[in-house]
Coordinates of C-alpha atoms and ligand atoms in Angstrom, one line a residue:
Chain A
M219 CA 128.2 99.1 117.6
V220 CA 124.9 97.9 116.3
A221 CA 124.2 99.4 112.9
E222 CA 120.8 100.7 112.1
L223 CA 118.6 98.4 110.1
D224 CA 116.8 99.9 107.1
I225 CA 115.1 96.6 106.4
D226 CA 114.3 94.2 109.2
A227 CA 112.2 91.2 108.3
R228 CA 111.7 88.2 110.6
G229 CA 109.9 85.1 109.5
L230 CA 108.4 86.9 106.5
S231 CA 105.9 84.6 104.8
K232 CA 103.5 84.8 101.9
S233 CA 101.4 82.2 100.2
F234 CA 99.4 82.2 97.0
G235 CA 96.8 79.4 97.6
D236 CA 98.9 76.3 98.3
L237 CA 102.1 77.8 97.0
K238 CA 104.4 79.2 99.7
A239 CA 106.0 82.0 97.6
V240 CA 108.0 83.3 100.6
D241 CA 108.5 80.8 103.4
G242 CA 109.8 82.3 106.6
I243 CA 112.6 84.6 105.6
D244 CA 114.8 86.6 107.9
L245 CA 116.3 89.6 106.0
R246 CA 118.3 92.4 107.6
V247 CA 119.8 95.2 105.6
E248 CA 121.9 97.8 107.3
R249 CA 122.0 101.4 106.6
G250 CA 124.4 102.2 103.7
E251 CA 124.7 98.5 102.7
C252 CA 124.1 97.1 99.3
Y253 CA 122.3 93.7 99.6
G254 CA 121.7 91.4 96.6
L255 CA 118.9 88.9 96.6
L256 CA 119.7 86.1 94.2
G257 CA 117.5 83.3 93.1
P258 CA 116.2 81.5 90.1
N259 CA 112.8 82.6 88.5
G260 CA 110.0 81.9 90.9
A261 CA 112.2 81.9 94.0
G262 CA 110.1 84.6 95.6
K263 CA 112.3 87.7 95.2
T264 CA 109.6 89.9 93.6
T265 CA 107.1 88.9 96.3
V266 CA 109.6 89.9 99.0
I267 CA 110.0 93.3 97.3
R268 CA 106.2 93.8 96.9
M269 CA 105.8 93.1 100.6
L270 CA 108.5 95.7 101.4
H271 CA 106.5 98.5 100.0
G272 CA 103.1 97.2 101.0
A273 CA 101.9 96.2 97.5
A274 CA 101.5 92.6 98.8
R275 CA 100.2 91.7 102.2
R276 CA 102.3 89.3 104.2
D277 CA 100.7 86.3 105.9
G278 CA 103.2 86.0 108.6
G279 CA 106.3 87.5 110.3
E280 CA 107.5 90.9 111.3
L281 CA 108.5 93.5 108.7
S282 CA 109.9 96.9 109.4
V283 CA 111.4 99.2 106.8
L284 CA 113.2 102.4 107.6
G285 CA 112.3 102.0 111.2
S286 CA 108.5 101.7 110.8
D287 CA 106.1 98.8 110.5
V288 CA 105.0 98.2 106.9
T289 CA 101.5 97.2 107.9
T290 CA 100.7 100.5 109.5
H291 CA 103.1 103.0 107.9
S292 CA 103.5 101.8 104.3
R293 CA 102.6 105.1 102.8
R294 CA 105.0 107.0 105.0
I295 CA 107.8 104.6 104.3
R296 CA 107.3 105.0 100.6
E297 CA 108.1 108.7 101.0
E298 CA 111.7 107.8 101.7
M299 CA 112.0 104.8 99.5
G300 CA 112.6 104.4 95.8
I301 CA 111.4 101.4 93.9
V302 CA 112.5 100.2 90.5
P303 CA 109.9 97.5 89.6
Q304 CA 110.7 94.4 87.6
E305 CA 108.2 95.4 84.9
N306 CA 108.1 98.7 83.2
T307 CA 105.5 101.0 84.9
L308 CA 106.4 104.2 83.0
D309 CA 103.5 106.3 81.7
N310 CA 103.5 105.3 78.1
E311 CA 101.5 108.3 76.9
L312 CA 103.8 110.9 78.5
T313 CA 107.2 112.1 77.5
V314 CA 110.3 111.4 79.5
Y315 CA 110.2 114.7 81.2
A316 CA 106.5 114.5 81.9
N317 CA 107.0 111.1 83.4
M318 CA 109.5 112.6 85.8
W319 CA 107.5 115.6 86.9
V320 CA 104.2 113.7 87.2
F321 CA 106.0 111.2 89.5
A322 CA 107.6 114.1 91.5
N323 CA 104.0 115.4 91.9
Y324 CA 103.0 112.0 93.4
F325 CA 105.4 112.9 96.1
G326 CA 104.0 116.4 96.5
I327 CA 107.0 118.0 94.9
P328 CA 105.7 120.9 92.9
R329 CA 106.7 121.1 89.3
R330 CA 108.9 124.2 89.6
R331 CA 110.9 122.8 92.4
S332 CA 111.4 119.4 90.7
L333 CA 112.8 120.9 87.5
K334 CA 116.4 121.1 88.6
R335 CA 116.3 117.7 90.2
I336 CA 114.9 116.2 86.9
E337 CA 117.7 117.7 84.9
E338 CA 120.2 116.4 87.3
L339 CA 118.7 112.9 87.2
L340 CA 118.3 112.7 83.5
D341 CA 121.9 113.7 83.2
F342 CA 122.9 111.0 85.7
V343 CA 121.3 108.2 83.7
Q344 CA 122.4 109.8 80.4
L345 CA 118.9 110.5 79.0
T346 CA 119.2 114.3 78.8
E347 CA 118.8 114.3 75.0
K348 CA 115.7 112.2 75.3
W349 CA 113.8 114.5 77.6
S350 CA 111.0 115.3 75.1
E351 CA 110.8 111.8 73.7
Q352 CA 107.7 109.6 74.0
I353 CA 108.3 106.5 76.2
K354 CA 107.4 104.1 73.3
N355 CA 110.4 105.4 71.3
L356 CA 112.9 104.5 74.1
S357 CA 114.9 101.3 74.0
G358 CA 114.6 98.7 76.8
G359 CA 117.8 100.0 78.4
M360 CA 116.6 103.6 78.3
K361 CA 113.4 102.6 80.0
R362 CA 115.3 100.9 82.8
R363 CA 117.5 103.9 83.3
L364 CA 114.5 106.2 83.3
L365 CA 112.8 104.0 85.9
I366 CA 116.0 104.3 88.0
A367 CA 116.0 108.1 87.6
R368 CA 112.3 108.2 88.5
A369 CA 112.8 106.2 91.7
L370 CA 115.4 108.8 92.8
I371 CA 113.3 111.9 92.3
H372 CA 112.5 112.4 96.0
R373 CA 116.1 111.6 97.2
P374 CA 115.1 108.3 99.0
R375 CA 117.2 106.8 101.8
L376 CA 116.5 103.3 100.5
L377 CA 116.5 102.2 96.9
I378 CA 115.0 98.8 95.9
L379 CA 115.6 97.5 92.4
D380 CA 114.0 94.4 91.1
E381 CA 116.2 93.0 88.3
P382 CA 117.5 96.4 87.2
T383 CA 119.7 95.0 84.4
T384 CA 117.7 92.1 83.0
G385 CA 117.7 92.4 79.2
L386 CA 120.2 95.2 79.0
D387 CA 123.1 95.2 76.7
P388 CA 126.6 95.2 78.3
Q389 CA 127.1 98.9 77.8
A390 CA 123.8 99.8 79.5
R391 CA 124.4 97.3 82.2
H392 CA 127.8 98.7 83.0
L393 CA 126.4 102.2 83.1
V394 CA 123.8 101.1 85.6
W395 CA 126.4 99.4 87.8
Q396 CA 128.5 102.5 87.7
R397 CA 125.6 104.6 88.8
L398 CA 124.6 102.2 91.6
R399 CA 128.1 102.3 92.9
E400 CA 128.0 106.1 93.0
L401 CA 124.7 106.1 94.8
K402 CA 126.0 103.6 97.3
S403 CA 129.1 105.7 98.0
G404 CA 126.7 108.6 98.6
G405 CA 125.3 106.6 101.5
L406 CA 122.1 105.1 99.9
T407 CA 121.0 101.8 101.2
I408 CA 120.3 99.4 98.3
L409 CA 118.5 96.2 97.9
L410 CA 118.5 94.6 94.5
T411 CA 117.6 91.3 92.9
T412 CA 119.5 89.9 90.0
H413 CA 120.3 86.9 87.9
Y414 CA 123.7 88.2 87.1
M415 CA 126.2 86.8 89.5
E416 CA 128.8 89.2 88.2
E417 CA 126.5 92.1 89.1
A418 CA 126.1 90.8 92.6
S419 CA 129.8 90.2 93.1
Q420 CA 130.6 93.7 91.9
L421 CA 128.0 95.7 93.7
C422 CA 126.9 93.9 96.8
D423 CA 128.4 93.9 100.3
R424 CA 126.2 90.9 101.1
V425 CA 124.1 88.5 99.1
G426 CA 121.4 86.1 100.0
V427 CA 120.5 83.1 97.8
M428 CA 116.8 82.3 97.6
A429 CA 115.1 79.2 96.3
R430 CA 111.5 78.1 96.6
G431 CA 110.7 80.9 99.0
R432 CA 113.6 80.2 101.4
L433 CA 116.9 82.0 102.0
L434 CA 119.5 79.3 101.7
V435 CA 122.7 81.1 102.5
E436 CA 123.7 84.7 103.2
G437 CA 127.0 86.6 103.5
P438 CA 129.6 88.6 101.6
P439 CA 129.9 87.0 98.2
A440 CA 133.7 86.3 98.3
D441 CA 133.4 84.6 101.7
L442 CA 130.4 82.6 100.7
V443 CA 132.2 81.3 97.6
R444 CA 135.3 80.4 99.5
E445 CA 133.4 78.6 102.3
R446 CA 130.8 76.9 100.2
V447 CA 132.5 76.1 96.9
G448 CA 136.3 76.5 97.4
E449 CA 139.0 78.5 95.7
E450 CA 139.1 76.9 92.3
V451 CA 137.1 75.0 89.9
I452 CA 138.3 72.6 87.2
E453 CA 136.0 71.7 84.4
I454 CA 136.4 68.6 82.3
R455 CA 134.2 68.5 79.3
G456 CA 133.3 65.5 77.0
A457 CA 132.4 61.9 77.5
G458 CA 134.7 59.1 78.6
R459 CA 136.7 60.9 81.2
E460 CA 136.2 58.4 83.9
A461 CA 139.9 57.4 83.7
A462 CA 140.9 60.9 84.4
V463 CA 138.6 61.0 87.4
A464 CA 140.0 57.8 88.7
A465 CA 143.4 59.4 88.8
L466 CA 142.0 61.9 91.3
N467 CA 140.9 59.3 93.9
G468 CA 142.0 60.1 97.3
L469 CA 142.1 63.8 97.0
G470 CA 138.7 64.1 98.7
L471 CA 137.4 66.4 95.9
D472 CA 134.0 67.6 95.6
I473 CA 132.9 66.4 92.2
E474 CA 129.7 67.3 90.3
R475 CA 128.5 65.9 87.0
A476 CA 126.2 68.0 84.9
G477 CA 125.4 66.9 81.3
D478 CA 128.8 66.3 79.6
T479 CA 130.8 68.2 82.1
L480 CA 132.5 67.3 85.3
Y481 CA 133.1 70.1 87.9
L482 CA 135.9 69.6 90.4
Y483 CA 135.7 72.0 93.3
C484 CA 138.8 72.4 95.3
R485 CA 140.8 74.6 97.7
S486 CA 143.8 74.6 95.4
G487 CA 143.9 73.4 91.8
A488 CA 147.6 72.7 91.6
E489 CA 147.7 69.1 92.8
V490 CA 144.6 68.2 90.8
V491 CA 146.1 69.6 87.6
E492 CA 149.3 67.6 88.3
R493 CA 147.5 64.4 88.6
L494 CA 145.3 65.0 85.6
V495 CA 148.4 65.8 83.4
S496 CA 150.2 62.8 84.6
A497 CA 147.2 60.7 83.8
G498 CA 147.4 62.0 80.2
E499 CA 144.5 64.4 80.5
R500 CA 145.1 67.7 78.8
E501 CA 141.7 69.1 78.0
F502 CA 140.4 70.9 81.1
L503 CA 139.6 74.3 82.3
R504 CA 141.0 75.7 85.5
R505 CA 139.5 78.9 86.9
P506 CA 138.7 80.6 90.2
A507 CA 135.5 79.6 91.9
S508 CA 132.7 82.2 91.4
L509 CA 129.4 83.2 92.8
E510 CA 127.8 81.4 89.8
D511 CA 129.2 78.1 91.0
L512 CA 127.7 78.7 94.4
F513 CA 124.4 79.7 92.9
L514 CA 124.2 76.7 90.7
R515 CA 125.3 74.3 93.5
L516 CA 122.7 75.7 95.8
T517 CA 119.7 76.1 93.5
G518 CA 120.4 73.2 91.1
R519 CA 120.9 73.3 87.3
E520 CA 117.5 72.4 86.1
L521 CA 115.6 75.1 84.1
R522 CA 113.0 77.3 85.8
E523 CA 110.7 79.1 83.4
Chain B
M140 CA 97.1 97.5 102.8
N141 CA 95.1 98.5 105.9
A142 CA 91.7 100.2 106.3
A143 CA 93.2 103.7 106.6
D144 CA 94.7 103.2 103.1
M145 CA 91.2 102.9 101.7
I146 CA 90.2 106.5 102.7
P147 CA 91.1 109.1 100.2
S148 CA 93.0 112.2 101.0
R149 CA 94.0 115.5 99.3
R150 CA 96.7 113.5 97.6
A151 CA 94.0 112.2 95.2
L152 CA 94.5 115.6 93.4
R153 CA 98.0 114.4 92.4
V154 CA 96.4 111.4 90.6
W155 CA 93.8 113.7 89.0
L156 CA 96.6 115.9 87.7
R157 CA 98.3 113.0 86.1
H158 CA 95.2 112.1 84.2
L159 CA 94.8 115.8 83.2
V160 CA 98.4 115.9 81.8
Q161 CA 97.9 112.6 80.0
Y162 CA 94.6 113.9 78.5
R163 CA 95.9 117.3 77.4
S164 CA 97.8 115.7 74.6
F165 CA 94.7 114.9 72.5
Y166 CA 91.8 117.0 73.8
V167 CA 91.4 119.5 71.0
A168 CA 90.7 116.8 68.4
E169 CA 88.4 115.0 70.8
W170 CA 86.4 118.1 71.7
A171 CA 85.8 118.9 68.1
G172 CA 84.6 115.3 67.5
N173 CA 82.3 115.2 70.5
F174 CA 80.8 118.6 69.6
G175 CA 79.8 117.3 66.2
E176 CA 78.5 114.1 67.6
H177 CA 76.4 115.8 70.2
A178 CA 74.8 118.1 67.6
L179 CA 74.1 115.1 65.4
Y180 CA 72.3 113.3 68.3
L181 CA 70.2 116.3 68.9
L182 CA 69.3 116.8 65.3
A183 CA 68.5 113.1 64.7
F184 CA 66.5 112.5 67.9
G185 CA 65.2 115.9 68.8
Y186 CA 64.2 117.1 65.4
G187 CA 64.1 114.0 63.2
L188 CA 62.4 111.6 65.5
G189 CA 60.8 114.5 67.4
R190 CA 58.5 115.3 64.5
L191 CA 56.5 112.1 65.2
V192 CA 56.1 113.1 68.9
P193 CA 53.4 115.4 70.0
S194 CA 54.3 118.2 72.4
L195 CA 54.9 117.0 76.0
N196 CA 53.4 119.2 78.7
G197 CA 53.9 122.2 76.5
I198 CA 57.6 121.5 75.5
S199 CA 58.9 120.2 72.3
Y200 CA 60.5 116.8 72.0
A201 CA 63.9 118.3 71.4
Q202 CA 63.5 120.4 74.5
F203 CA 62.6 117.2 76.4
I204 CA 65.5 115.1 75.4
G205 CA 68.2 117.8 75.5
P206 CA 68.7 117.5 79.3
G207 CA 68.5 113.7 78.9
L208 CA 71.3 113.8 76.4
V209 CA 73.4 116.0 78.8
V210 CA 73.1 113.5 81.6
S211 CA 73.6 110.5 79.4
I212 CA 76.8 112.0 77.9
A213 CA 78.1 112.4 81.5
M214 CA 77.3 108.8 82.1
W215 CA 78.9 107.5 78.9
T216 CA 82.2 109.5 79.3
S217 CA 82.7 108.6 82.9
T218 CA 81.8 104.9 82.1
F219 CA 84.4 104.7 79.4
E220 CA 87.0 106.4 81.5
S221 CA 86.4 104.0 84.4
T222 CA 86.0 100.7 82.5
Y223 CA 88.4 100.6 79.5
G224 CA 90.5 103.5 80.9
A225 CA 90.9 102.2 84.4
Y226 CA 91.4 98.6 83.2
N227 CA 94.2 99.8 81.0
R228 CA 95.8 101.8 83.9
M229 CA 95.4 98.9 86.3
R230 CA 96.3 95.9 84.2
I231 CA 98.1 97.0 81.1
Q232 CA 100.0 100.2 81.6
K233 CA 100.6 99.5 85.3
T234 CA 99.9 103.1 86.1
Y235 CA 98.3 102.1 89.4
E236 CA 101.4 100.1 90.3
A237 CA 103.6 103.1 89.7
M238 CA 101.4 105.2 91.9
M239 CA 101.5 102.6 94.6
S240 CA 105.3 102.7 94.6
A241 CA 104.9 106.4 95.4
P242 CA 103.3 107.6 98.7
L243 CA 99.7 107.4 97.4
S244 CA 97.2 105.1 99.1
L245 CA 94.7 103.0 97.3
G246 CA 92.0 105.5 98.4
D247 CA 93.9 108.3 96.9
I248 CA 94.2 106.4 93.6
V249 CA 90.6 105.4 93.4
F250 CA 89.3 108.8 94.4
G251 CA 91.7 110.5 91.9
D252 CA 90.3 108.4 89.2
L253 CA 86.8 109.3 90.2
L254 CA 87.6 113.0 90.3
W255 CA 88.8 112.5 86.8
C256 CA 85.6 110.8 85.8
G257 CA 83.7 113.7 87.2
T258 CA 85.8 116.1 85.3
R259 CA 85.3 114.3 82.1
A260 CA 81.6 114.2 82.7
I261 CA 81.6 117.9 83.2
V262 CA 83.6 118.5 80.0
G263 CA 81.2 116.3 78.0
A264 CA 78.1 117.7 79.4
T265 CA 79.3 121.3 78.9
L266 CA 79.8 120.6 75.2
M267 CA 76.3 119.3 75.0
M268 CA 75.0 122.3 76.9
I269 CA 76.6 124.6 74.4
V270 CA 74.9 122.7 71.6
L271 CA 71.6 123.0 73.4
G272 CA 72.2 126.7 73.8
L273 CA 72.9 127.1 70.1
F274 CA 69.6 125.4 69.3
G275 CA 67.9 127.7 71.8
L276 CA 66.8 124.8 74.0
I277 CA 67.9 126.3 77.4
G278 CA 65.1 127.9 79.2
S279 CA 66.6 129.2 82.4
P280 CA 69.9 130.6 83.7
W281 CA 69.7 127.9 86.4
A282 CA 70.9 125.6 83.7
L283 CA 74.4 126.5 84.9
A284 CA 73.6 124.9 88.2
V285 CA 73.5 121.4 86.7
M286 CA 77.3 121.1 86.9
P287 CA 77.5 119.7 90.4
I288 CA 74.9 117.2 89.5
I289 CA 76.8 116.2 86.4
F290 CA 79.9 115.8 88.6
L291 CA 78.0 113.5 90.9
V292 CA 76.8 111.5 87.9
G293 CA 80.5 111.2 86.9
L294 CA 81.5 110.0 90.3
M295 CA 78.6 107.5 90.4
F296 CA 79.3 105.9 86.9
G297 CA 83.0 106.2 87.6
S298 CA 82.5 104.1 90.7
L299 CA 80.3 101.6 88.9
G300 CA 82.9 101.3 86.1
L301 CA 85.7 100.8 88.7
V302 CA 83.8 98.0 90.3
S303 CA 83.7 96.2 86.9
A304 CA 87.3 97.2 86.1
G305 CA 88.4 95.5 89.4
I306 CA 86.7 92.2 88.6
A307 CA 87.1 92.1 84.8
P308 CA 89.3 89.3 83.6
S309 CA 89.6 91.0 80.2
F310 CA 88.3 93.9 78.2
S311 CA 85.4 91.9 76.8
F312 CA 83.9 91.7 80.2
F313 CA 82.8 95.3 79.9
S314 CA 80.1 94.3 77.3
F315 CA 78.2 93.0 80.4
H316 CA 78.8 96.3 82.1
F317 CA 77.3 98.2 79.2
S318 CA 74.3 95.9 78.6
L319 CA 73.4 95.4 82.3
V320 CA 74.3 98.8 83.8
V321 CA 74.6 101.5 81.2
M322 CA 72.0 100.6 78.5
P323 CA 69.0 100.2 80.8
M324 CA 69.7 103.6 82.4
F325 CA 70.3 105.1 79.0
F326 CA 66.9 104.1 77.8
F327 CA 64.8 103.9 80.9
A328 CA 66.0 106.8 83.1
E329 CA 63.4 109.2 81.5
T330 CA 66.1 110.3 79.1
F331 CA 64.1 109.7 75.9
F332 CA 60.5 109.4 77.0
P333 CA 58.5 110.5 80.0
L334 CA 57.4 107.9 82.6
K335 CA 53.8 109.0 82.5
G336 CA 51.6 106.4 80.9
L337 CA 54.1 103.6 81.0
P338 CA 53.1 100.2 82.5
E339 CA 53.4 100.2 86.2
G340 CA 56.3 97.7 86.4
L341 CA 58.4 99.7 83.9
R342 CA 57.7 102.9 85.8
L343 CA 58.8 101.3 89.1
F344 CA 61.9 100.0 87.4
S345 CA 62.7 103.4 86.0
Q346 CA 62.2 105.0 89.4
M347 CA 64.7 102.7 90.9
L348 CA 67.5 103.7 88.5
P349 CA 69.7 106.3 90.1
L350 CA 70.2 108.1 86.8
T351 CA 66.4 108.9 86.7
H352 CA 66.9 111.2 89.6
A353 CA 69.8 113.0 88.0
V354 CA 67.7 113.4 84.8
K355 CA 64.8 114.9 86.8
I356 CA 67.0 117.5 88.5
V357 CA 68.9 118.4 85.3
R358 CA 65.7 118.6 83.2
G359 CA 64.1 120.8 85.8
L360 CA 67.0 123.2 86.0
I361 CA 67.6 123.5 82.2
I362 CA 64.0 123.9 81.1
Y363 CA 62.2 125.5 84.1
G364 CA 64.9 126.7 86.5
R365 CA 63.2 124.7 89.3
V366 CA 63.0 121.1 90.4
D367 CA 60.2 119.3 92.2
D368 CA 61.3 117.2 95.1
F369 CA 64.9 118.4 94.6
L370 CA 66.2 117.3 98.0
F371 CA 64.7 113.8 97.6
H372 CA 66.4 113.3 94.2
L373 CA 69.6 114.7 95.4
F374 CA 69.6 112.5 98.4
V375 CA 69.1 109.3 96.3
L376 CA 71.8 110.4 93.9
A377 CA 74.3 111.2 96.6
G378 CA 73.5 108.1 98.6
C379 CA 73.9 105.8 95.6
T380 CA 77.2 107.5 94.6
L381 CA 78.6 107.1 98.1
G382 CA 77.6 103.4 98.2
F383 CA 79.1 102.7 94.8
M384 CA 82.3 104.5 95.8
V385 CA 82.8 102.2 98.7
C386 CA 82.2 99.2 96.3
A387 CA 84.7 100.6 93.8
T388 CA 87.4 101.0 96.5
V389 CA 86.9 97.4 97.6
S390 CA 86.9 96.0 94.1
V391 CA 90.1 97.9 93.1
S392 CA 91.8 97.0 96.3
R393 CA 91.1 93.3 95.8
R394 CA 92.6 93.5 92.3
M395 CA 95.7 95.6 93.3
T396 CA 96.8 94.0 96.6
S397 CA 97.4 90.3 96.8
Ligands
LIG665 N1 99.9 87.3 92.4 C1 100.3 86.0 92.4 N2 99.4 85.0 92.4 C2 99.8 83.8 92.4 N3 101.0 83.3 92.4 C3 102.0 84.3 92.4 C4 101.7 85.7 92.4 N4 102.8 86.4 92.4 C5 103.8 85.4 92.4 N5 103.3 84.2 92.4 C6 104.1 82.9 92.4 O1 105.0 83.0 93.5 C7 106.3 82.5 93.2 C8 107.3 83.5 93.5 O2 107.2 84.5 92.5 P1 108.2 85.8 92.4 O3 108.2 86.4 93.7 O4 107.7 86.6 91.3 O5 109.6 85.1 92.1 P2 110.9 85.8 91.5 O6 110.7 87.3 91.5 O7 112.0 85.3 92.4 O8 111.0 85.2 90.1 C9 106.2 82.0 91.8 O9 105.9 80.6 91.8 C10 105.0 82.8 91.2 O10 104.4 82.1 90.2
LIG666 MG1 110.8 88.6 90.0

């Protein structure tokens, strides 16, 4: 059976002057799926999202969302799509409640009819007590949660979140994750971008790793990690560990050096540990490979500001 | 963004309603302030300065500038709303961006802003009209008919303001808008002195300012209850407004879609 595609992008491209912000991306998100777009700052994630709702014009490729072409039907698509932007776009001069009903009004939902839905959503994101608060008195986490509630006002079929948890404390982040899981189990299709690999591993059925406008790999996070990194990672920290490494010759290990740390990527750590111990090496860290390893291996370790 | 997105629809009213809700929070204080300010203007110019001015075609100087002040207040309020106000919404508060994540097209957003500019112009002009009434400077019940003209003035200066807001790199850019667009009209649109007897060049210049035509209509209605060449003035006013509205949509769309 071919699942229905809520997002179908082929060869999607976008340049700003000479900069290819998005460079020929194929992106398919099935109905009911949660897809995570990962990538360092400047990879082009936000630009992809802006093209999805018609805020940025693509220069090339095909893009259809919820079954319609974005170029010709962007406004209609937005009637069934919720967007949580990377930057706060709340109405700072209005209260929490007014923000919600004014936004409902943008969708043509009259105030009386939106009332119950607003109560429901404020409760969902735990902001009920703040309903008459001015936006400027909310914390960063509360603003993010309100943005999420606002994006759900019209019961969208597709929810797009651009870095929904950046800058949140762990409590707020876990609340957002919880809510997103609930929405997903209710059948909502979700596309999110994130820097938090744990977030992507926990929430996403599939992830795509972007860098410099290109999609490098794509797949279920656990599979990707197993195929591309291995099962386990052993970290050896500190200088002068060449002797230890020499003991590992012949194992065909994938070794990466970054600063003062050696990363050994392997299928199984048992034999490596044995060799290290018998070479007199006792200070190392053995842990399961994670999405973060994959991410760093693919996109490099240098800083992107 | 395609061409169809540039054409406004009824949904512009949703944008207008947002502005109204936002405004509601401080209007009482603002109205009281404006009311005092308008009365002050009239006293200072109409009666203070007016003592030095001989009667003009049988009307006092205060009577003469009253309608000029009504129109210029419409111009000032809609200009502030569409320059500083719209820039703030576009670039700082990201209100436009939020609207564009909802099913509102660029045309809806621009026209909603313009409707709001028209509304603000009517509110400002009404306060001034009340002041004129209190000073006994309204000569005809036709004065009530100025409101559609005031609304047009609001749309026109709203559009001009949005053109600038779309290209402004920062707030300070608007000082150009005020010195090149607003001030010349404020002084030379027959608001403060009649055109008759002015050097030919200045008269031509004044005639070319769209605001002049609004002032002529409004002055006619408020003082005499009739307007010479009404259709001509209306045509110029409406034509300019429509042209500027197109420019405003293009300017905002260039800013908002990349
Ligand atoms: N409006 C714009 N004008 C010029 N360059 C832009 C614009 N928007 C984004 N870029 C550039 O495009 C690249 C991708 O940006 P973005 O999509 O925001 O990345 P991400 O969201 O992954 O951090 C960056 O190099 C950024 O500087
Ligand atoms: Mg981004």
